[in-house]
mmCIF file of C-alpha atoms in Angstrom:
data_model
loop_
_atom_site.group_PDB
_atom_site.id
_atom_site.type_symbol
_atom_site.label_atom_id
_atom_site.label_comp_id
_atom_site.label_asym_id
_atom_site.label_seq_id
_atom_site.Cartn_x
_atom_site.Cartn_y
_atom_site.Cartn_z
ATOM 1 C CA MET A 11 85.618 109.284 112.488
ATOM 2 C CA ALA A 12 85.390 111.571 109.448
ATOM 3 C CA ASP A 13 88.794 113.064 110.310
ATOM 4 C CA GLU A 14 90.316 109.596 110.294
ATOM 5 C CA ALA A 15 88.823 108.752 106.902
ATOM 6 C CA LEU A 16 90.075 112.011 105.419
ATOM 7 C CA PHE A 17 93.541 111.407 106.860
ATOM 8 C CA LEU A 18 93.680 107.891 105.410
ATOM 9 C CA LEU A 19 92.514 109.081 101.996
ATOM 10 C CA LEU A 20 95.074 111.895 101.977
ATOM 11 C CA HIS A 21 97.846 109.500 103.015
ATOM 12 C CA ASN A 22 96.913 106.977 100.322
ATOM 13 C CA GLU A 23 96.757 109.655 97.625
ATOM 14 C CA MET A 24 100.134 111.111 98.619
ATOM 15 C CA VAL A 25 101.840 107.718 98.450
ATOM 16 C CA SER A 26 100.062 106.861 95.211
ATOM 17 C CA GLY A 27 100.984 110.208 93.656
ATOM 18 C CA VAL A 28 104.650 109.856 94.485
ATOM 19 C CA TYR A 29 104.801 106.339 93.054
ATOM 20 C CA LYS A 30 102.871 107.317 89.912
ATOM 21 C CA SER A 31 105.444 110.024 89.235
ATOM 22 C CA ALA A 32 108.139 107.317 89.406
ATOM 23 C CA GLU A 33 106.250 105.081 86.988
ATOM 24 C CA GLN A 34 106.046 107.960 84.523
ATOM 25 C CA GLY A 35 109.822 108.226 84.616
ATOM 26 C CA GLU A 36 110.013 111.479 86.573
ATOM 27 C CA VAL A 37 112.104 110.000 89.349
ATOM 28 C CA GLU A 38 113.528 106.623 90.217
ATOM 29 C CA ASN A 39 111.997 104.378 92.901
ATOM 30 C CA GLY A 40 114.661 105.093 95.540
ATOM 31 C CA ARG A 41 114.029 108.812 95.255
ATOM 32 C CA CYS A 42 110.289 108.198 95.766
ATOM 33 C CA ILE A 43 110.946 106.463 99.045
ATOM 34 C CA THR A 44 113.285 109.273 100.110
ATOM 35 C CA LYS A 45 110.650 111.847 99.167
ATOM 36 C CA LEU A 46 108.019 110.059 101.253
ATOM 37 C CA GLU A 47 110.420 109.731 104.185
ATOM 38 C CA ASN A 48 111.214 113.441 104.046
ATOM 39 C CA MET A 49 107.540 114.363 103.926
ATOM 40 C CA GLY A 50 106.848 112.140 106.928
ATOM 41 C CA PHE A 51 109.801 113.578 108.832
ATOM 42 C CA ARG A 52 108.645 117.168 108.249
ATOM 43 C CA VAL A 53 105.066 116.412 109.287
ATOM 44 C CA GLY A 54 106.211 114.509 112.383
ATOM 45 C CA GLN A 55 108.627 117.244 113.377
ATOM 46 C CA GLY A 56 105.906 119.891 113.012
ATOM 47 C CA LEU A 57 103.470 117.867 115.100
ATOM 48 C CA ILE A 58 106.016 117.259 117.859
ATOM 49 C CA GLU A 59 106.933 120.955 117.966
ATOM 50 C CA ARG A 60 103.268 121.892 118.218
ATOM 51 C CA PHE A 61 102.474 119.310 120.922
ATOM 52 C CA THR A 62 105.506 120.120 123.084
ATOM 53 C CA LYS A 63 105.546 123.923 122.920
ATOM 54 C CA ASP A 64 103.836 124.303 126.335
ATOM 55 C CA THR A 65 105.525 121.396 128.126
ATOM 56 C CA ALA A 66 108.646 121.365 130.271
ATOM 57 C CA ARG A 67 111.896 120.101 128.763
ATOM 58 C CA PHE A 68 112.378 116.359 128.853
ATOM 59 C CA LYS A 69 114.984 115.087 131.303
ATOM 60 C CA ASP A 70 116.269 112.167 129.248
ATOM 61 C CA GLU A 71 115.558 109.873 126.302
ATOM 62 C CA LEU A 72 113.195 107.717 128.339
ATOM 63 C CA ASP A 73 110.968 110.736 129.066
ATOM 64 C CA ILE A 74 110.903 111.511 125.356
ATOM 65 C CA MET A 75 109.920 107.945 124.502
ATOM 66 C CA LYS A 76 107.206 107.931 127.170
ATOM 67 C CA PHE A 77 105.796 111.143 125.709
ATOM 68 C CA ILE A 78 105.777 109.673 122.207
ATOM 69 C CA CYS A 79 104.190 106.397 123.325
ATOM 70 C CA LYS A 80 101.497 107.870 125.543
ATOM 71 C CA ASP A 81 100.676 111.443 124.593
ATOM 72 C CA PHE A 82 101.790 111.841 120.982
ATOM 73 C CA TRP A 83 100.686 108.437 119.677
ATOM 74 C CA THR A 84 97.348 108.705 121.485
ATOM 75 C CA THR A 85 96.669 112.135 119.993
ATOM 76 C CA VAL A 86 97.645 111.213 116.447
ATOM 77 C CA PHE A 87 96.493 107.586 116.212
ATOM 78 C CA LYS A 88 93.842 107.429 118.981
ATOM 79 C CA LYS A 89 95.646 104.600 120.791
ATOM 80 C CA GLN A 90 98.784 103.974 122.803
ATOM 81 C CA ILE A 91 101.787 102.042 121.525
ATOM 82 C CA ASP A 92 101.405 98.319 122.169
ATOM 83 C CA ASN A 93 104.994 97.768 123.218
ATOM 84 C CA LEU A 94 108.168 99.777 123.826
ATOM 85 C CA ARG A 95 111.462 97.909 123.916
ATOM 86 C CA THR A 96 115.059 98.947 124.210
ATOM 87 C CA ASN A 97 118.423 97.224 123.933
ATOM 88 C CA HIS A 98 119.790 99.622 126.594
ATOM 89 C CA GLN A 99 122.248 101.014 124.041
ATOM 90 C CA GLY A 100 120.107 103.911 122.839
ATOM 91 C CA ILE A 101 117.931 101.896 120.430
ATOM 92 C CA TYR A 102 114.176 101.991 121.039
ATOM 93 C CA VAL A 103 111.610 99.904 119.177
ATOM 94 C CA LEU A 104 107.989 101.030 119.177
ATOM 95 C CA GLN A 105 105.482 98.320 118.350
ATOM 96 C CA ASP A 106 101.947 99.062 117.183
ATOM 97 C CA ASN A 107 100.206 95.823 116.255
ATOM 98 C CA LYS A 108 97.381 97.606 114.421
ATOM 99 C CA PHE A 109 99.111 100.570 112.815
ATOM 100 C CA ARG A 110 96.257 101.879 110.715
ATOM 101 C CA LEU A 111 98.370 103.165 107.843
ATOM 102 C CA LEU A 112 99.699 99.664 107.161
ATOM 103 C CA THR A 113 96.772 97.410 108.075
ATOM 104 C CA GLN A 114 95.058 97.963 104.727
ATOM 105 C CA LEU A 115 98.264 97.163 102.867
ATOM 106 C CA SER A 116 98.833 93.934 104.751
ATOM 107 C CA ALA A 117 95.244 92.750 104.274
ATOM 108 C CA GLY A 118 95.478 92.389 100.498
ATOM 109 C CA LYS A 119 97.838 90.705 98.088
ATOM 110 C CA GLN A 120 97.730 93.430 95.436
ATOM 111 C CA TYR A 121 100.670 95.276 97.057
ATOM 112 C CA LEU A 122 103.053 92.327 97.228
ATOM 113 C CA GLU A 123 104.656 93.276 93.909
ATOM 114 C CA HIS A 124 105.560 96.753 95.200
ATOM 115 C CA ALA A 125 106.657 95.449 98.592
ATOM 116 C CA SER A 126 109.260 93.162 97.045
ATOM 117 C CA LYS A 127 110.774 96.112 95.156
ATOM 118 C CA ALA A 128 110.884 98.459 98.151
ATOM 119 C CA ASN A 129 114.164 99.084 99.866
ATOM 120 C CA PHE A 130 113.333 99.684 103.522
ATOM 121 C CA ARG A 131 115.947 100.691 106.049
#
């Protein structure tokens, strides 16, 4: 429980710090989002490399997605993915109805101003 609280505090401070630097004119908003995406990519890549170093190679994309949904997500977020969908053309959609990094944002209205300015891909 303490680990989860520390993780959430660290996450919130990182996002806040990046956006405060944009407000002070250091970088523009689009670069902030890119910076956060890059940080998340590097952390995710490091975690995946660490978790898979002693496992056999995956046979196909479906095995990779099963690993992410069951093993990886359970280790990192203490729960499995709620839903995995595909369009059978190589696009997978992972659905987590209670993704803990976003539940606090969606509970309040104070973040609506920032959400309307964000450019999500």
